[in-house]
XYZ file of C-alpha atoms in Angstrom:
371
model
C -35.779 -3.270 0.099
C -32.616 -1.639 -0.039
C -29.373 -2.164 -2.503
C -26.138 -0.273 -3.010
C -25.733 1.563 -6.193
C -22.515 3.458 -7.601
C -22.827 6.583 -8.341
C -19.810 9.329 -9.866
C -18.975 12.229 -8.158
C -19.749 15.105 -11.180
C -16.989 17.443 -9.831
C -14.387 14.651 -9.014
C -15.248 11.939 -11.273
C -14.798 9.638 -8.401
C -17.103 6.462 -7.821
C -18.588 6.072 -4.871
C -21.524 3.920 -2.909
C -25.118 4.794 -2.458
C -27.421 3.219 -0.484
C -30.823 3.322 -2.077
C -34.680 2.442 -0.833
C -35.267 0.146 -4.359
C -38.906 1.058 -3.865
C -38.904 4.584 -3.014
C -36.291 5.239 -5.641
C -34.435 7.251 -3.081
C -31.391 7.323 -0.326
C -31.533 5.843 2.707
C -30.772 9.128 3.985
C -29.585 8.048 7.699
C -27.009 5.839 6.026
C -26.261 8.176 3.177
C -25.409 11.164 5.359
C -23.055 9.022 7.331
C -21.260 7.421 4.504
C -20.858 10.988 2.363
C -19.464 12.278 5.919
C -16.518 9.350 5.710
C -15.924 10.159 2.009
C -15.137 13.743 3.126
C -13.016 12.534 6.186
C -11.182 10.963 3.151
C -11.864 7.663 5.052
C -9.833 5.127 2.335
C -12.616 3.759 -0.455
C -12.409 0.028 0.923
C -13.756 1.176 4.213
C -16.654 3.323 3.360
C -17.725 0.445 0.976
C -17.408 -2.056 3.743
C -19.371 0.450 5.880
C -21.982 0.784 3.365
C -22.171 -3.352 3.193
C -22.395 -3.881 6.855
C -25.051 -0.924 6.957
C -27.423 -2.455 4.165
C -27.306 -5.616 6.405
C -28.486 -3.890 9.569
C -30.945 -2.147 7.887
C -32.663 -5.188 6.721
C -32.779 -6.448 10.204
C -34.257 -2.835 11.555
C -36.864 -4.255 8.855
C -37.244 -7.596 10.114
C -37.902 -6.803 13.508
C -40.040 -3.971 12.262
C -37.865 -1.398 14.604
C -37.412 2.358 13.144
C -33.797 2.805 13.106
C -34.455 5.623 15.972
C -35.204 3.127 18.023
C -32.556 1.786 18.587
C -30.199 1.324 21.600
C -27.876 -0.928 23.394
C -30.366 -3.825 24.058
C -31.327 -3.755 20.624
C -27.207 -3.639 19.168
C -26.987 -7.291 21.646
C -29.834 -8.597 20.021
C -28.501 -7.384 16.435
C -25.489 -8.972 17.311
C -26.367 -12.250 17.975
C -28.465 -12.415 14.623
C -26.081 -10.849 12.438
C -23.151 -13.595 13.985
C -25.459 -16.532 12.769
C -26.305 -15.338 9.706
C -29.694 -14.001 10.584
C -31.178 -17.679 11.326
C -30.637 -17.948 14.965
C -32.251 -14.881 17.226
C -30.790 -16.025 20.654
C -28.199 -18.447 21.472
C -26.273 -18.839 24.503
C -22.590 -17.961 24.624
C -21.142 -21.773 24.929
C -22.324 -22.758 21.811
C -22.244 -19.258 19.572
C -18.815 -19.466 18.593
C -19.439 -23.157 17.227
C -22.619 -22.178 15.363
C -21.648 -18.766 13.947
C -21.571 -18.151 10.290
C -19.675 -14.687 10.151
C -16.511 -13.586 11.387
C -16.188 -12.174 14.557
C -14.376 -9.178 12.251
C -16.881 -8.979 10.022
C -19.788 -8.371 13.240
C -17.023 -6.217 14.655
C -17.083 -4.109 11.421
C -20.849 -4.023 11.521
C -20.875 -2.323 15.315
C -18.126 0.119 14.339
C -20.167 0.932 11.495
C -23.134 1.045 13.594
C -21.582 3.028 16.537
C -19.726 6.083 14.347
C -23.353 6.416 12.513
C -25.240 6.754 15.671
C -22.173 9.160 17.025
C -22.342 11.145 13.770
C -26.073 11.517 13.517
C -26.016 12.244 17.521
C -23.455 15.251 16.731
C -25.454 16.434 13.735
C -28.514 16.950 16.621
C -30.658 14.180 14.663
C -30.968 11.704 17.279
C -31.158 12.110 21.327
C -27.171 12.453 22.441
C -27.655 11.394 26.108
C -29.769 8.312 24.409
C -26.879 7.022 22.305
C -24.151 7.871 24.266
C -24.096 4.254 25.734
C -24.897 3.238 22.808
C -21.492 4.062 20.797
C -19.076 4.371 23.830
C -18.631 2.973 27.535
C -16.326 4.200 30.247
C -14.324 1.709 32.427
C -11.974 2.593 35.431
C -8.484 1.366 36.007
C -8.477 -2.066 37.985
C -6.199 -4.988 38.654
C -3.470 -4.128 41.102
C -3.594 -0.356 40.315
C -7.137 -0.502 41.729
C -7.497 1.816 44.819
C -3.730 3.068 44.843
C -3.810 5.625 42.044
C -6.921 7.656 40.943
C -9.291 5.777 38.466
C -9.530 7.824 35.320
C -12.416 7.042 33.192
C -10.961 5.425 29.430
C -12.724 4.867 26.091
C -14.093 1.436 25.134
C -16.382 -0.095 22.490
C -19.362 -1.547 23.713
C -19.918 -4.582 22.387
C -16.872 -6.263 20.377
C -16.475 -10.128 19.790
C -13.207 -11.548 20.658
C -11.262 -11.985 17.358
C -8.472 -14.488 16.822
C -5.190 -13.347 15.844
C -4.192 -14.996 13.371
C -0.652 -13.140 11.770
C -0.216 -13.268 7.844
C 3.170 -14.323 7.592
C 6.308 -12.576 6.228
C 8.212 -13.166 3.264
C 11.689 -14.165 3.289
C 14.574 -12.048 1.974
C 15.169 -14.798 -0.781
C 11.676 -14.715 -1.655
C 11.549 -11.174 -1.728
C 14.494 -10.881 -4.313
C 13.227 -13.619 -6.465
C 9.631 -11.433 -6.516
C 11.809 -8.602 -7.749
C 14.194 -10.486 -10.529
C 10.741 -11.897 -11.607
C 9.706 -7.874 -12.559
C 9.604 -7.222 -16.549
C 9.899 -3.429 -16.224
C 11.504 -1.224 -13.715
C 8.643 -0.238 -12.135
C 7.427 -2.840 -11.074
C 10.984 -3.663 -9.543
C 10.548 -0.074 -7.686
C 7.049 -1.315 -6.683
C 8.512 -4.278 -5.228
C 11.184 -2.044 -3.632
C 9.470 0.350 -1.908
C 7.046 -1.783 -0.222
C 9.805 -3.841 0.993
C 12.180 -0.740 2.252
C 8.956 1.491 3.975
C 6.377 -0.659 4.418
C 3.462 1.543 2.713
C -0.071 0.720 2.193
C -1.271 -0.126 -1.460
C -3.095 3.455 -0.975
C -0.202 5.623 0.046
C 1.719 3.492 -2.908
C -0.578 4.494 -5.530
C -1.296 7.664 -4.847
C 2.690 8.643 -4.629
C 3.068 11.792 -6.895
C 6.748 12.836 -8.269
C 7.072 15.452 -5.849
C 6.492 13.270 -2.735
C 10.231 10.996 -4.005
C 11.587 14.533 -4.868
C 14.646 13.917 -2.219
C 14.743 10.091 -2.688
C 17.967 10.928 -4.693
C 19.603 13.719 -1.683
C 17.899 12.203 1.587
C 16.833 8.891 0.863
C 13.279 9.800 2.037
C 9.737 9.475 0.730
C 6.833 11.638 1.481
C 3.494 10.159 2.062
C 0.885 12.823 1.707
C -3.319 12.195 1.837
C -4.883 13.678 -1.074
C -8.776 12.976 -1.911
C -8.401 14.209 -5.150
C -6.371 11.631 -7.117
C -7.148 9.950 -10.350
C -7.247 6.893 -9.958
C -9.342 7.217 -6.184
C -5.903 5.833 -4.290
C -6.185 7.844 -0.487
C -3.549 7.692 2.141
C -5.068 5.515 5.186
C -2.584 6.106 7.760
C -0.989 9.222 9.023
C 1.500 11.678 6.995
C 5.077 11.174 7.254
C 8.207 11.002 5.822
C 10.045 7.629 5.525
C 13.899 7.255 4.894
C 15.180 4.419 3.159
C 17.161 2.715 5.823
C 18.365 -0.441 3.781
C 19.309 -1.681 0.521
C 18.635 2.548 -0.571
C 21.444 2.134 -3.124
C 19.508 -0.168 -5.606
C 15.709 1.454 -4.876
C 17.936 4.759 -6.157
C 19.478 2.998 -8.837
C 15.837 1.643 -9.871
C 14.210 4.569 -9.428
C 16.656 6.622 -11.853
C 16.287 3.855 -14.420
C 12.392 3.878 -14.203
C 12.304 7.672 -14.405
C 14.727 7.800 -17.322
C 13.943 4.890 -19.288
C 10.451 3.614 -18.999
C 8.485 7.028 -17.841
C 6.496 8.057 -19.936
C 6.860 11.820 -19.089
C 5.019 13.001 -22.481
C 1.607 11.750 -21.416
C 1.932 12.001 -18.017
C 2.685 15.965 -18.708
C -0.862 16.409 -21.146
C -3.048 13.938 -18.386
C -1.418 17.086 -15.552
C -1.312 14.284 -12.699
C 2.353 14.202 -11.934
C 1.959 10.641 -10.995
C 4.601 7.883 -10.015
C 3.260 4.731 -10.554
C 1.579 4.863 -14.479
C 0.811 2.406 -17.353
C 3.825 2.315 -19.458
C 1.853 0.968 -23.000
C -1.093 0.670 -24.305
C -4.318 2.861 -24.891
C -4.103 3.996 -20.955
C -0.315 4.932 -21.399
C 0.394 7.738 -19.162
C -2.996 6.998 -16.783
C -2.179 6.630 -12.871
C -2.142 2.957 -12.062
C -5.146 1.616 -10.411
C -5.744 -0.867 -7.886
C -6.802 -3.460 -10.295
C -3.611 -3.666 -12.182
C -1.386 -3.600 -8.779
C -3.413 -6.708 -8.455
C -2.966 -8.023 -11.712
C 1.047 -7.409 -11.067
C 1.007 -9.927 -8.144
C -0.993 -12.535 -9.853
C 1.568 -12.548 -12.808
C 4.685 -12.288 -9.903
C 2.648 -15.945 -8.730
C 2.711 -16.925 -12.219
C 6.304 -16.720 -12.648
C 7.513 -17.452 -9.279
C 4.618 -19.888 -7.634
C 4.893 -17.040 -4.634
C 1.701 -15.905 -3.223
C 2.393 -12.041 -2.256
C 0.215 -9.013 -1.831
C 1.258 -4.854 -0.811
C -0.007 -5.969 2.686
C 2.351 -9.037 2.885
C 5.148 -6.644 2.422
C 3.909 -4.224 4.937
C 3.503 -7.128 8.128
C 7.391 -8.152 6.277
C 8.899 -4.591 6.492
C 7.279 -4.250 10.077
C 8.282 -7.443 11.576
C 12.149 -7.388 10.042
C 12.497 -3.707 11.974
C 11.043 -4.833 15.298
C 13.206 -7.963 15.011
C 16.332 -5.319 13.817
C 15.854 -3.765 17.466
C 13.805 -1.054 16.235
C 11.508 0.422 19.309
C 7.826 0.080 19.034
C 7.234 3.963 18.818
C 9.854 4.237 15.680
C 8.399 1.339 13.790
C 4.815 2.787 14.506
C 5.769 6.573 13.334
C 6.696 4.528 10.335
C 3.841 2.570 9.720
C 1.719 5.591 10.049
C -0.522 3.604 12.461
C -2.126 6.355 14.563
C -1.686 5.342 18.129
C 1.025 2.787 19.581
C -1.451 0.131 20.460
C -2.209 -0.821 16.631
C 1.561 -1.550 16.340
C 1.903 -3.207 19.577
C -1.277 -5.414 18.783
C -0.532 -6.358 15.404
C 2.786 -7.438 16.117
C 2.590 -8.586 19.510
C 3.744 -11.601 18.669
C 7.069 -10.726 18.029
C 7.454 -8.034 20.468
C 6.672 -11.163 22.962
C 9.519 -13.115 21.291
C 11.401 -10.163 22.037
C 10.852 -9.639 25.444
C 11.720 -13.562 26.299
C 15.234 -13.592 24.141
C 16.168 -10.181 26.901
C 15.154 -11.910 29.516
C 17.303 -15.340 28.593
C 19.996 -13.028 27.835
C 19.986 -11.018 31.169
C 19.737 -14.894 32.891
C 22.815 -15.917 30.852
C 24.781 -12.706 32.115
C 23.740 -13.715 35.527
């Protein structure tokens, strides 16, 4: 049996997963490997623990159907699959009737084989496994079709396996009314700034916490944050997305104004100047006064903003908001990606698809009015 266990990084103090054989008192050292190889990719905490999790699970079924886990190939990842969709109950099912009787996600399965896949690929690099064996495995080649077929050269392209069609289902966006009541709701200045930024640039909760003093340095001159991936920040907060540099382009008057106030008033530079983090977003009272702010209170923020203004909201909310608005604004794709940090075009594109559709049909009923 396995389990996942936390365990502290002695040099970092950081908490992290282990994966542990409960009998054998040791790592699952397949899994392990992989998972301490995405902590130093500084993949974001969330999605190494989610790794670990969707691991654990296929492990038990490399158990179940007695298979060692070198094994395994793309018959096997099918069969996996199907089982892991139904909630291990159901071994084979045919396609017309697995949607109705699944029990998972198709994210969470699609999680699983992405988990699956960059542990094979990692442990086939490494020279641990057979490469030619599991290079079908993790990643298929498909050619060019459709009408291009036959009149320009096929070139080969990258594609996942095995991935279950998931639904796209868009979070919403918060009005601009909503959006300034979330703010006036705010009992300190930093948590109008938090409310602020996320609306202005659209950062993850990641890049928000982990914001040091010297990535807003030329909020004041330019108008422009810095978002910067560190793995070595107190309270564990890593950058997900791509480094950048994001200007203010509306309402950069009052995040200024905010932002001076916060930094003057309600800082508490003292503390923060003993701790040596040089972080932005810090408790402001208390016995943790002067400690970066962690996840958990960012959370506990937006459950008091519901409290006070019966609006549901989270960082992410503010991030599909911030996206949508500029894409609506007549911002192009690439721009609005660049500012996202999303690391290829297509993430944007398929996130928001929806409204780059809406898009394209209110040009073309304008270019049939002009007609």
């Amino acid at each position: 049996m396995i389990s996942i266990e936390r365990a502290i990084d002695s040099q970092t103090g950081e908490r992290f997963c282990c994966v542990f054989d409960t009998e054998a008192g040791l790592p699952v050292e397949p899994i392990q490997r992989y998972l301490n190889y995405c902590r130093r990719r500084q993949l974001a905490a969330n999605t190494v623990n989610t790794y670990a999790c969707r691991l654990v699970d296929f492990w038990h079924w490399l158990e179940y159907k007695f298979l060692n886990w070198e094994e395994f190939g793309l018959d096997e990842l099918a069969d996996f699959v199907n089982w892991y969709l139904l909630g291990g109950d159901v071994e084979v099912i045919s396609e017309s009737i697995r949607e109705i009787a699944s029990k998972r996600s198709a994210r969470t399965v699609n999680q699983a084989v992405t988990a699956i896949q960059g542990m094979y690929e990692f442990h086939a690099i490494e020279g641990r496994v057979d490469e030619q064996k599991f290079a079908k495995l993790a990643r298929g080649f498909g050619k060019r079709g459709g009408y291009l077929r036959g009149i320009i050269k096929s070139t080969p392209e990258n594609r996942k396996r095995i991935k279950l069609k998931e639904p796209k289902i868009f979070p919403g966006c918060l009005t601009d009314e909503q959006v300034s009541q979330l703010a006036d709701a705010c009992y300190t200045h930093r948590d109008r700034l938090i409310v602020m930024l996320l609306r202005e640039t659209g950062i993850r909760r990641g890049e928000l916490l982990g914001l040091h003093l010297v990535d807003v340095g030329t909020l004041d001159s330019r108008g422009r944050i810095r978002i910067v991936r560190r793995g070595n920040n107190p309270n564990g907060a890593i950058s997900k997305g791509t480094e950048r540099e994001i200007p203010i382009l509306h309402n950069k008057k009052a995040v200024q104004e905010t932002f001076h106030i916060y930094l003057n008033e309600e800082y508490p530079s003292k503390e923060v100047e003993r701790l040596g983090h040089g972080m932005l977003f810090v408790n402001l009272e208390g016995k943790y006064i002067g400690q970066p702010m962690s996840s958990a209170r960012l959370n506990g923020l937006f459950s008091q903003l519901e409290a006070r203004t019966e609006i549901r909201s989270h960082p992410h909310l503010f991030r599909h908001t911030f996206a949508t608005r500029m894409l609506q604004a007549g911002y192009q794709d690439q721009y609005v990606q660049q500012l996202m940090g999303h690391r290829s075009i297509a993430t944007t594109k398929d996130i928001y698809s929806h409204v780059l559709d809406e898009m394209s049909l209110e040009v073309y009923l304008d270019r049939e009015e002009d007609e």
